[in-house]
């Protein structure tokens, strides 16, 4: 029925509705509460969607058909936008202070994690009606989707990770205690198996094997900063599922100017690379051959590129003031960088490092291509 | 921005060294904002709008900015800010319309 309706709409509204979305994306304009619709192949902005509220630290996920995005705003707003129509389909204020979200593997549920009131709320992806409210009594971070209509998230204050299984009529919650002090973010691997949370309050990270019936916290990189003075942390690092490079994870150290390499199978340390500043994002190019790193204030004008084979920095450059985010094209031939204080998104060739295009944007932060729709944990 | 300049004017009326009010306002919103939220109403760090900071006097708040709060995620900003800049930020946070 829905398909029939869509087909009718395509016929009625002409060619604009027939535009494919596979190489489109959205750029968050955080100060103005708007989204730029961008075309990755044309390296161009093709539209703008306005009226999304406070988009500082905003992120978004895509519907499986790559037509709709669900935008998670800092003000607790959950907004469903239509990329083709460049319009807001629905918007609810679901909490007071939210930090991120995820969409279930079947595309039917959208989950939002909140600082205030602490917890996770889960919504019907069609109607944005709330179907589950899971208070945690804690600021909640590191929310990801995993296969089986499940979500995983972690409690900053309590140091616990919870798994919410939404495959039945009622949410079934599994609580894993002892994850460590002040987990600040987490990632899950693309297979949904390994969940790693970074800790602000301890000198290690903690991993879970989600394929186990009863996952147990496993400290990894224990004592990575032992004997070294911790630097002031002016911006918490981000962990992302794309930090898997070949057979290794690349993880930003907290309070140190380095990234850490971990064997993806046995989770032992395989190396460290000294970096220009304290890393915020360490993101592997989709083929895993390079890792691109940006940095916290006051080094946030710089990007370093690390070669995965040698673990050495092979390229360093300064795109401009306030490099907040990077997004690779799905096969990694180009990368888009948001340079907040220059008011630009800049596109680079990842092999030659040549600048290909500058696109004007108002205080751009997150860049999200629709290919994310088909990846677990993003 | 006009308000920020007024505050800067006030701060500069005494013997404090000149500070770049525009740069500091941006600093508060973007860099403090990365933990406390762009609107300063809180994130991983607490709400730092004026009504939430009433229990601070300017000097104490300025010292918190410079030295951080040990045992929490609030870092010392002394490597990046002068006392005059921290004083300006404290005044801005206590009196500014940050909405």
Short mmCIF file of C-alpha atoms in Angstrom, two decimals:
data_model
loop_
_atom_site.label_atom_id
_atom_site.label_comp_id
_atom_site.label_asym_id
_atom_site.label_seq_id
_atom_site.Cartn_x
_atom_site.Cartn_y
_atom_site.Cartn_z
CA UNK A 1 0.00 0.00 0.00
CA UNK A 2 2.75 2.35 0.96
CA UNK A 3 4.62 1.43 -2.20
CA UNK A 4 1.54 2.09 -4.27
CA UNK A 5 1.14 5.50 -2.66
CA UNK A 6 4.78 6.33 -3.29
CA UNK A 7 4.46 5.28 -6.92
CA UNK A 8 1.42 7.54 -7.29
CA UNK A 9 3.27 10.40 -5.67
CA UNK A 10 6.18 9.94 -8.05
CA UNK A 11 3.89 10.16 -11.04
CA UNK A 12 1.92 13.11 -9.72
CA UNK A 13 4.72 15.35 -8.62
CA UNK A 14 7.07 14.95 -11.53
CA UNK A 15 10.79 14.62 -11.92
CA UNK A 16 11.86 16.23 -8.61
CA UNK A 17 10.32 13.34 -6.72
CA UNK A 18 12.13 10.84 -8.91
CA UNK A 19 15.58 12.00 -7.90
CA UNK A 20 17.61 9.13 -6.50
CA UNK A 21 19.09 9.65 -3.04
CA UNK A 22 21.97 7.18 -3.00
CA UNK A 23 24.70 9.80 -3.35
CA UNK A 24 23.06 12.56 -1.34
CA UNK A 25 23.79 13.68 2.17
CA UNK A 26 23.01 16.22 4.86
CA UNK A 27 25.29 18.74 6.54
CA UNK A 28 24.31 20.07 9.96
CA UNK A 29 24.44 23.85 10.20
CA UNK A 30 24.57 24.04 13.94
CA UNK A 31 24.14 27.72 14.60
CA UNK A 32 21.20 28.29 12.30
CA UNK A 33 19.30 25.10 13.06
CA UNK A 34 19.27 24.00 9.44
CA UNK A 35 20.48 21.17 7.21
CA UNK A 36 22.14 21.50 3.84
CA UNK A 37 21.15 18.85 1.33
CA UNK A 38 24.29 17.95 -0.60
CA UNK A 39 25.10 15.87 -3.66
CA UNK A 40 28.26 13.88 -3.19
CA UNK A 41 28.88 13.20 -6.90
CA UNK A 42 28.30 16.81 -7.95
CA UNK A 43 30.20 18.07 -4.89
CA UNK A 44 27.45 20.62 -4.44
CA UNK A 45 24.75 21.82 -2.10
CA UNK A 46 21.35 21.36 -3.68
CA UNK A 47 18.96 22.55 -0.98
CA UNK A 48 18.38 23.52 2.61
CA UNK A 49 15.94 22.37 5.29
CA UNK A 50 15.28 24.90 8.05
CA UNK A 51 13.57 25.05 11.43
CA UNK A 52 15.24 22.22 13.32
CA UNK A 53 16.01 24.05 16.58
CA UNK A 54 19.31 23.77 18.47
CA UNK A 55 21.57 21.59 16.36
CA UNK A 56 24.77 21.89 18.38
CA UNK A 57 26.24 18.42 18.58
CA UNK A 58 23.42 17.15 16.36
CA UNK A 59 23.57 13.83 14.58
CA UNK A 60 21.21 11.92 12.34
CA UNK A 61 20.36 8.51 10.90
CA UNK A 62 18.67 7.49 7.66
CA UNK A 63 15.63 5.41 6.81
CA UNK A 64 16.43 2.20 4.87
CA UNK A 65 15.11 3.77 1.64
CA UNK A 66 17.50 6.73 2.14
CA UNK A 67 14.71 9.22 1.67
CA UNK A 68 14.15 10.29 5.25
CA UNK A 69 16.54 11.35 7.98
CA UNK A 70 15.92 11.41 11.71
CA UNK A 71 17.77 14.32 13.29
CA UNK A 72 18.71 14.34 16.97
CA UNK A 73 19.09 17.88 18.32
CA UNK A 74 20.67 18.98 21.55
CA UNK A 75 17.39 20.61 22.58
CA UNK A 76 15.71 17.21 22.74
CA UNK A 77 14.10 17.64 19.35
CA UNK A 78 13.61 14.57 17.16
CA UNK A 79 12.91 15.72 13.61
CA UNK A 80 12.05 13.58 10.61
CA UNK A 81 13.00 15.28 7.36
CA UNK A 82 12.30 14.39 3.74
CA UNK A 83 15.44 14.81 1.65
CA UNK A 84 13.58 14.90 -1.65
CA UNK A 85 10.94 17.41 -0.59
CA UNK A 86 13.50 19.37 1.51
CA UNK A 87 10.92 19.53 4.25
CA UNK A 88 10.21 18.60 7.84
CA UNK A 89 7.79 15.68 7.96
CA UNK A 90 7.35 15.59 11.71
CA UNK A 91 9.03 16.99 14.79
CA UNK A 92 8.65 16.14 18.47
CA UNK A 93 10.43 17.46 21.53
CA UNK A 94 11.13 14.15 23.21
CA UNK A 95 13.47 15.17 26.01
CA UNK A 96 15.25 18.12 27.54
CA UNK A 97 18.79 17.49 26.42
CA UNK A 98 19.71 14.76 24.00
CA UNK A 99 22.96 13.49 22.61
CA UNK A 100 22.36 11.07 19.78
CA UNK A 101 20.29 8.34 18.30
CA UNK A 102 20.07 5.17 16.28
CA UNK A 103 17.66 3.36 13.97
CA UNK A 104 16.80 -0.33 14.29
CA UNK A 105 18.00 -2.83 11.69
CA UNK A 106 14.49 -3.13 10.23
CA UNK A 107 14.07 0.65 10.04
CA UNK A 108 10.97 0.52 12.22
CA UNK A 109 12.25 2.13 15.42
CA UNK A 110 14.25 5.24 16.18
CA UNK A 111 15.96 5.50 19.57
CA UNK A 112 17.25 8.68 21.22
CA UNK A 113 19.63 8.91 24.15
CA UNK A 114 19.18 11.73 26.59
CA UNK A 115 21.24 13.51 29.19
CA UNK A 116 18.16 15.03 30.77
CA UNK A 117 16.05 13.19 31.77
CA UNK A 118 18.71 10.49 31.59
CA UNK A 119 17.73 7.49 29.52
CA UNK A 120 16.62 6.27 26.12
CA UNK A 121 13.31 6.81 24.40
CA UNK A 122 12.23 4.75 21.42
CA UNK A 123 9.86 5.96 18.72
CA UNK A 124 7.90 4.52 15.83
CA UNK A 125 9.86 5.57 12.73
CA UNK A 126 6.70 6.31 10.74
CA UNK A 127 4.73 8.36 13.25
CA UNK A 128 7.35 9.41 15.85
CA UNK A 129 4.99 8.13 18.55
CA UNK A 130 6.88 6.94 21.59
CA UNK A 131 6.78 3.15 21.96
CA UNK A 132 9.19 2.75 24.89
CA UNK A 133 10.65 4.94 27.62
CA UNK A 134 13.73 3.53 29.33
CA UNK A 135 14.89 5.82 32.16
CA UNK A 136 18.41 5.05 33.34
CA UNK A 137 18.90 7.65 36.09
CA UNK A 138 22.12 8.64 34.35
CA UNK A 139 23.36 10.67 31.43
CA UNK A 140 23.21 8.17 28.60
CA UNK A 141 25.81 7.96 25.82
CA UNK A 142 27.11 5.59 23.13
CA UNK A 143 23.70 4.56 21.75
CA UNK A 144 23.99 2.19 18.78
CA UNK A 145 21.80 -0.28 16.92
CA UNK A 146 22.71 -3.94 16.66
CA UNK A 147 21.03 -6.76 14.71
CA UNK A 148 17.80 -8.24 16.04
CA UNK A 149 15.91 -5.01 16.67
CA UNK A 150 18.20 -4.22 19.57
CA UNK A 151 19.86 -1.07 20.87
CA UNK A 152 22.92 -0.78 23.12
CA UNK A 153 23.76 2.25 25.27
CA UNK A 154 25.92 3.22 28.23
CA UNK A 155 25.49 5.20 31.43
CA UNK A 156 28.03 7.99 32.07
CA UNK A 157 27.26 8.23 35.80
CA UNK A 158 26.72 4.55 36.61
CA UNK A 159 29.30 2.89 34.36
CA UNK A 160 26.80 0.36 33.01
CA UNK A 161 25.91 -0.78 29.51
CA UNK A 162 22.34 -1.78 28.77
CA UNK A 163 20.99 -3.81 25.85
CA UNK A 164 17.35 -3.13 24.92
CA UNK A 165 15.81 -5.94 22.87
CA UNK A 166 12.78 -4.55 21.03
CA UNK A 167 11.91 -7.71 19.09
CA UNK A 168 9.04 -8.62 21.41
CA UNK A 169 5.98 -6.77 22.66
CA UNK A 170 7.82 -5.23 25.60
CA UNK A 171 11.43 -4.05 25.74
CA UNK A 172 13.67 -6.69 27.32
CA UNK A 173 16.60 -5.02 29.10
CA UNK A 174 19.95 -6.66 29.86
CA UNK A 175 22.19 -4.65 32.22
CA UNK A 176 25.95 -5.08 32.25
CA UNK A 177 27.65 -3.50 35.26
CA UNK A 178 31.31 -2.70 35.82
CA UNK A 179 32.03 -1.02 32.49
CA UNK A 180 34.31 1.53 34.18
CA UNK A 181 34.25 5.08 35.43
CA UNK A 182 32.62 7.79 33.29
CA UNK A 183 32.20 6.18 29.88
CA UNK A 184 31.95 9.11 27.43
CA UNK A 185 31.22 7.45 24.07
CA UNK A 186 31.14 4.04 22.43
CA UNK A 187 31.34 2.31 19.08
CA UNK A 188 30.08 -0.97 17.71
CA UNK A 189 31.74 -2.85 14.88
CA UNK A 190 29.89 -3.21 11.59
CA UNK A 191 29.04 -6.83 12.37
CA UNK A 192 27.37 -5.76 15.61
CA UNK A 193 29.69 -7.96 17.64
CA UNK A 194 32.21 -5.79 19.49
CA UNK A 195 31.10 -2.77 21.54
CA UNK A 196 33.90 -0.60 22.89
CA UNK A 197 33.38 2.27 25.29
CA UNK A 198 35.95 4.96 26.06
CA UNK A 199 36.37 6.02 29.67
CA UNK A 200 37.08 9.48 30.94
CA UNK A 201 37.63 8.36 34.53
CA UNK A 202 39.92 5.35 34.00
CA UNK A 203 43.12 4.54 32.18
CA UNK A 204 41.65 1.94 29.83
CA UNK A 205 38.72 1.26 27.52
CA UNK A 206 36.16 -1.50 27.97
CA UNK A 207 34.97 -3.98 25.35
CA UNK A 208 31.96 -6.29 25.19
CA UNK A 209 31.49 -9.32 22.94
CA UNK A 210 27.82 -8.98 22.06
CA UNK A 211 27.74 -12.40 20.44
CA UNK A 212 28.01 -13.94 23.91
CA UNK A 213 24.78 -14.77 25.75
CA UNK A 214 26.16 -13.08 28.85
CA UNK A 215 28.65 -10.40 27.72
CA UNK A 216 31.37 -9.57 30.27
CA UNK A 217 33.28 -6.25 30.41
CA UNK A 218 36.82 -6.72 29.18
CA UNK A 219 39.33 -3.92 29.91
CA UNK A 220 41.51 -3.16 26.92
CA UNK A 221 44.61 -0.93 26.62
CA UNK A 222 44.86 -1.03 30.40
CA UNK A 223 47.23 1.67 31.68
CA UNK A 224 47.79 3.26 28.27
CA UNK A 225 48.65 6.58 29.89
CA UNK A 226 50.36 5.17 32.99
CA UNK A 227 53.32 7.21 34.19
CA UNK A 228 52.44 10.09 31.88
CA UNK A 229 50.82 13.31 32.90
CA UNK A 230 47.29 13.62 31.52
CA UNK A 231 46.74 16.76 29.47
CA UNK A 232 43.65 18.88 30.09
CA UNK A 233 40.83 17.47 27.94
CA UNK A 234 39.13 20.37 26.17
CA UNK A 235 36.91 18.20 24.04
CA UNK A 236 35.91 14.60 24.61
CA UNK A 237 36.99 12.33 21.76
CA UNK A 238 34.40 10.60 19.61
CA UNK A 239 34.38 6.90 18.88
CA UNK A 240 32.90 5.70 15.62
CA UNK A 241 32.32 2.38 14.00
CA UNK A 242 34.41 3.41 11.06
CA UNK A 243 37.59 3.35 13.14
CA UNK A 244 38.18 -0.21 11.99
CA UNK A 245 41.26 -0.21 9.76
CA UNK A 246 42.09 -3.61 8.33
CA UNK A 247 42.41 -5.94 11.30
CA UNK A 248 42.86 -3.20 13.84
CA UNK A 249 40.83 -0.61 15.66
CA UNK A 250 42.16 2.91 15.83
CA UNK A 251 41.11 4.70 18.98
CA UNK A 252 41.74 8.27 20.19
CA UNK A 253 43.59 8.44 23.52
CA UNK A 254 42.07 10.64 26.23
CA UNK A 255 44.38 13.36 27.57
CA UNK A 256 47.27 12.30 25.31
CA UNK A 257 48.47 13.37 21.89
CA UNK A 258 48.21 9.96 20.26
CA UNK A 259 45.99 7.35 18.71
CA UNK A 260 46.03 3.75 19.89
CA UNK A 261 45.95 0.63 17.71
CA UNK A 262 44.23 -2.54 18.90
CA UNK A 263 44.00 -5.97 17.29
CA UNK A 264 40.33 -6.41 16.35
CA UNK A 265 40.35 -10.14 17.21
CA UNK A 266 42.09 -10.43 20.56
CA UNK A 267 41.85 -6.72 21.55
CA UNK A 268 45.54 -6.41 22.50
CA UNK A 269 47.51 -3.26 21.75
CA UNK A 270 49.39 -3.32 18.46
CA UNK A 271 50.87 0.18 18.41
CA UNK A 272 50.60 3.88 19.05
CA UNK A 273 51.01 6.85 16.76
CA UNK A 274 51.99 10.25 18.16
CA UNK A 275 49.75 12.99 16.78
CA UNK A 276 49.70 16.77 16.42
CA UNK A 277 47.18 17.28 19.22
CA UNK A 278 44.59 15.44 21.28
CA UNK A 279 42.52 13.48 18.77
CA UNK A 280 38.75 13.97 18.55
CA UNK A 281 37.86 11.76 15.58
CA UNK A 282 40.12 9.00 14.25
CA UNK A 283 38.21 7.70 11.24
CA UNK A 284 39.41 5.04 8.84
CA UNK A 285 38.84 5.56 5.14
CA UNK A 286 36.26 2.91 4.15
CA UNK A 287 38.96 0.67 2.64
CA UNK A 288 40.89 0.91 5.91
CA UNK A 289 44.17 1.96 4.30
CA UNK A 290 44.25 5.46 5.84
CA UNK A 291 43.11 6.96 9.12
CA UNK A 292 42.20 10.65 9.22
CA UNK A 293 42.46 12.43 12.55
CA UNK A 294 41.22 15.82 13.73
CA UNK A 295 42.00 17.46 17.04
CA UNK A 296 40.62 19.28 20.06
CA UNK A 297 40.99 22.99 20.67
CA UNK A 298 43.48 24.67 20.23
CA UNK A 299 44.72 22.31 17.49
CA UNK A 300 41.40 22.04 15.67
CA UNK A 301 42.64 23.68 12.48
CA UNK A 302 44.73 20.64 11.54
CA UNK A 303 44.21 17.21 9.97
CA UNK A 304 46.69 14.36 9.99
CA UNK A 305 46.50 11.31 7.77
CA UNK A 306 48.03 8.08 9.07
CA UNK A 307 49.00 5.16 6.84
CA UNK A 308 47.57 1.96 8.29
CA UNK A 309 50.43 -0.28 7.18
CA UNK A 310 53.27 1.80 8.64
CA UNK A 311 51.18 3.53 11.37
CA UNK A 312 53.03 6.72 10.42
CA UNK A 313 51.65 10.17 9.67
CA UNK A 314 51.95 10.54 5.89
CA UNK A 315 50.19 13.86 5.42
CA UNK A 316 49.38 16.91 7.53
CA UNK A 317 47.54 20.05 6.51
CA UNK A 318 45.44 22.90 7.86
CA UNK A 319 42.03 23.07 6.18
CA UNK A 320 41.04 26.06 8.35
CA UNK A 321 39.77 27.06 11.79
CA UNK A 322 37.49 24.60 13.56
CA UNK A 323 37.62 21.32 11.63
CA UNK A 324 34.75 19.52 13.34
CA UNK A 325 33.90 16.47 11.28
CA UNK A 326 34.92 14.28 8.36
CA UNK A 327 32.80 12.07 6.12
CA UNK A 328 34.19 9.79 3.45
CA UNK A 329 32.38 8.94 0.26
CA UNK A 330 31.22 5.33 0.61
CA UNK A 331 34.19 3.94 -1.31
CA UNK A 332 36.58 6.45 0.16
CA UNK A 333 37.86 8.26 -2.93
CA UNK A 334 36.92 11.64 -1.47
CA UNK A 335 36.44 13.10 1.98
CA UNK A 336 34.29 16.05 3.06
CA UNK A 337 35.48 18.16 5.99
CA UNK A 338 33.39 20.71 7.88
CA UNK A 339 35.43 23.79 8.76
CA UNK A 340 33.14 25.57 11.17
CA UNK A 341 34.80 28.94 11.60
CA UNK A 342 35.52 29.32 7.91
CA UNK A 343 31.86 28.63 7.13
CA UNK A 344 32.82 26.00 4.59
CA UNK A 345 32.64 22.33 3.79
CA UNK A 346 35.77 21.37 1.86
CA UNK A 347 36.10 18.29 -0.36
CA UNK A 348 39.46 16.56 -0.84
CA UNK A 349 40.79 13.71 -2.95
CA UNK A 350 42.05 11.12 -0.45
CA UNK A 351 44.87 9.85 -2.67
CA UNK A 352 46.37 13.09 -3.95
CA UNK A 353 45.08 15.25 -1.01
CA UNK A 354 44.12 17.84 -3.63
CA UNK A 355 41.35 20.25 -2.65
CA UNK A 356 38.47 19.67 -5.04
CA UNK A 357 35.74 22.05 -3.89
CA UNK A 358 34.67 24.50 -1.23
CA UNK A 359 30.98 24.66 -0.36
CA UNK A 360 29.58 27.52 1.73
CA UNK A 361 27.73 26.48 4.89
CA UNK A 362 26.75 28.24 8.12
CA UNK A 363 28.86 26.90 11.01
CA UNK A 364 28.88 23.37 9.57
CA UNK A 365 29.39 20.44 11.92
CA UNK A 366 28.29 16.87 11.18
CA UNK A 367 28.30 15.57 7.59
CA UNK A 368 26.21 12.48 6.88
CA UNK A 369 25.94 10.66 3.55
CA UNK A 370 22.90 8.49 2.91
CA UNK A 371 25.09 5.38 2.53
CA UNK A 372 25.02 5.26 6.33
CA UNK A 373 21.48 3.87 5.98
CA UNK A 374 22.96 0.47 5.24
CA UNK A 375 25.55 0.32 7.98
CA UNK A 376 25.07 -1.10 11.44
CA UNK A 377 26.04 1.17 14.30
CA UNK A 378 26.26 4.50 12.48
CA UNK B 1 26.98 40.74 20.37
CA UNK B 2 26.12 44.26 21.50
CA UNK B 3 25.66 42.91 24.99
CA UNK B 4 29.03 41.18 24.82
CA UNK B 5 30.69 44.40 23.80
CA UNK B 6 28.98 46.24 26.65
CA UNK B 7 30.25 43.67 29.10
CA UNK B 8 33.69 43.91 27.60
CA UNK B 9 33.47 47.65 28.00
CA UNK B 10 32.63 47.20 31.67
CA UNK B 11 35.43 44.73 32.16
CA UNK B 12 37.85 47.07 30.48
CA UNK B 13 36.76 50.08 32.51
CA UNK B 14 39.03 49.02 35.39
CA UNK B 15 42.68 48.23 35.20
CA UNK B 16 42.18 44.87 33.48
CA UNK B 17 44.14 44.35 30.28
CA UNK B 18 42.16 44.50 27.06
CA UNK B 19 40.59 41.29 25.90
CA UNK B 20 39.03 40.34 22.56
CA UNK B 21 35.37 40.15 23.56
CA UNK B 22 34.19 38.80 20.25
CA UNK B 23 36.72 35.98 20.28
CA UNK B 24 35.92 35.18 23.90
CA UNK B 25 32.20 35.03 23.30
CA UNK B 26 32.81 32.62 20.45
CA UNK B 27 35.13 30.68 22.72
CA UNK B 28 32.45 30.36 25.42
CA UNK B 29 29.74 29.24 23.02
CA UNK B 30 31.85 26.87 20.93
CA UNK B 31 34.46 25.50 23.32
CA UNK B 32 32.70 25.66 26.69
CA UNK B 33 29.67 24.68 24.63
CA UNK B 34 31.21 21.41 23.52
CA UNK B 35 30.49 20.05 27.02
CA UNK B 36 27.96 22.54 28.40
CA UNK B 37 25.90 22.88 25.21
CA UNK B 38 25.90 25.67 22.63
CA UNK B 39 23.15 27.36 24.65
CA UNK B 40 25.05 26.58 27.88
CA UNK B 41 22.07 24.76 29.34
CA UNK B 42 24.13 21.66 29.95
CA UNK B 43 25.41 18.53 28.25
CA UNK B 44 27.96 16.14 29.65
CA UNK B 45 28.85 19.15 31.81
CA UNK B 46 26.25 21.01 33.90
CA UNK B 47 24.01 23.96 33.04
CA UNK B 48 26.12 27.14 33.25
CA UNK B 49 23.48 29.76 32.52
CA UNK B 50 23.43 32.70 34.98
CA UNK B 51 20.64 31.31 37.17
CA UNK B 52 22.63 28.10 37.66
CA UNK B 53 25.78 29.93 38.70
CA UNK B 54 24.25 32.21 41.33
CA UNK B 55 26.28 30.58 44.11
CA UNK B 56 29.53 31.71 42.47
CA UNK B 57 31.18 35.09 42.83
CA UNK B 58 33.19 36.31 39.88
CA UNK B 59 36.59 35.60 41.35
CA UNK B 60 35.77 32.01 42.31
CA UNK B 61 34.22 31.29 38.94
CA UNK B 62 37.23 32.78 37.18
CA UNK B 63 39.47 30.46 39.21
CA UNK B 64 37.33 27.45 38.26
CA UNK B 65 37.81 28.37 34.61
CA UNK B 66 41.58 28.66 35.07
CA UNK B 67 42.15 25.66 37.32
CA UNK B 68 39.28 23.34 36.48
CA UNK B 69 37.61 21.08 39.03
CA UNK B 70 39.86 18.14 39.90
CA UNK B 71 38.14 14.77 39.80
CA UNK B 72 35.64 15.95 37.20
CA UNK B 73 35.73 16.47 33.44
CA UNK B 74 36.18 20.25 33.91
CA UNK B 75 39.73 20.93 32.66
CA UNK B 76 42.05 23.76 33.66
CA UNK B 77 42.04 26.41 30.91
CA UNK B 78 45.11 28.22 32.28
CA UNK B 79 47.32 26.96 29.43
CA UNK B 80 45.03 28.77 26.97
CA UNK B 81 43.57 31.75 28.86
CA UNK B 82 44.92 34.70 30.81
CA UNK B 83 43.46 35.81 34.15
CA UNK B 84 41.89 38.81 32.40
CA UNK B 85 40.23 36.55 29.85
CA UNK B 86 38.97 34.20 32.57
CA UNK B 87 37.59 37.20 34.46
CA UNK B 88 35.78 38.34 31.32
CA UNK B 89 34.31 34.86 30.84
CA UNK B 90 33.21 34.70 34.50
CA UNK B 91 31.45 38.06 34.16
CA UNK B 92 29.87 36.98 30.89
CA UNK B 93 28.58 33.75 32.40
CA UNK B 94 27.22 35.43 35.51
CA UNK B 95 25.49 38.32 33.80
CA UNK B 96 25.26 37.56 30.10
CA UNK B 97 22.17 36.77 28.16
CA UNK B 98 23.44 33.52 26.72
CA UNK B 99 20.18 32.34 25.19
#
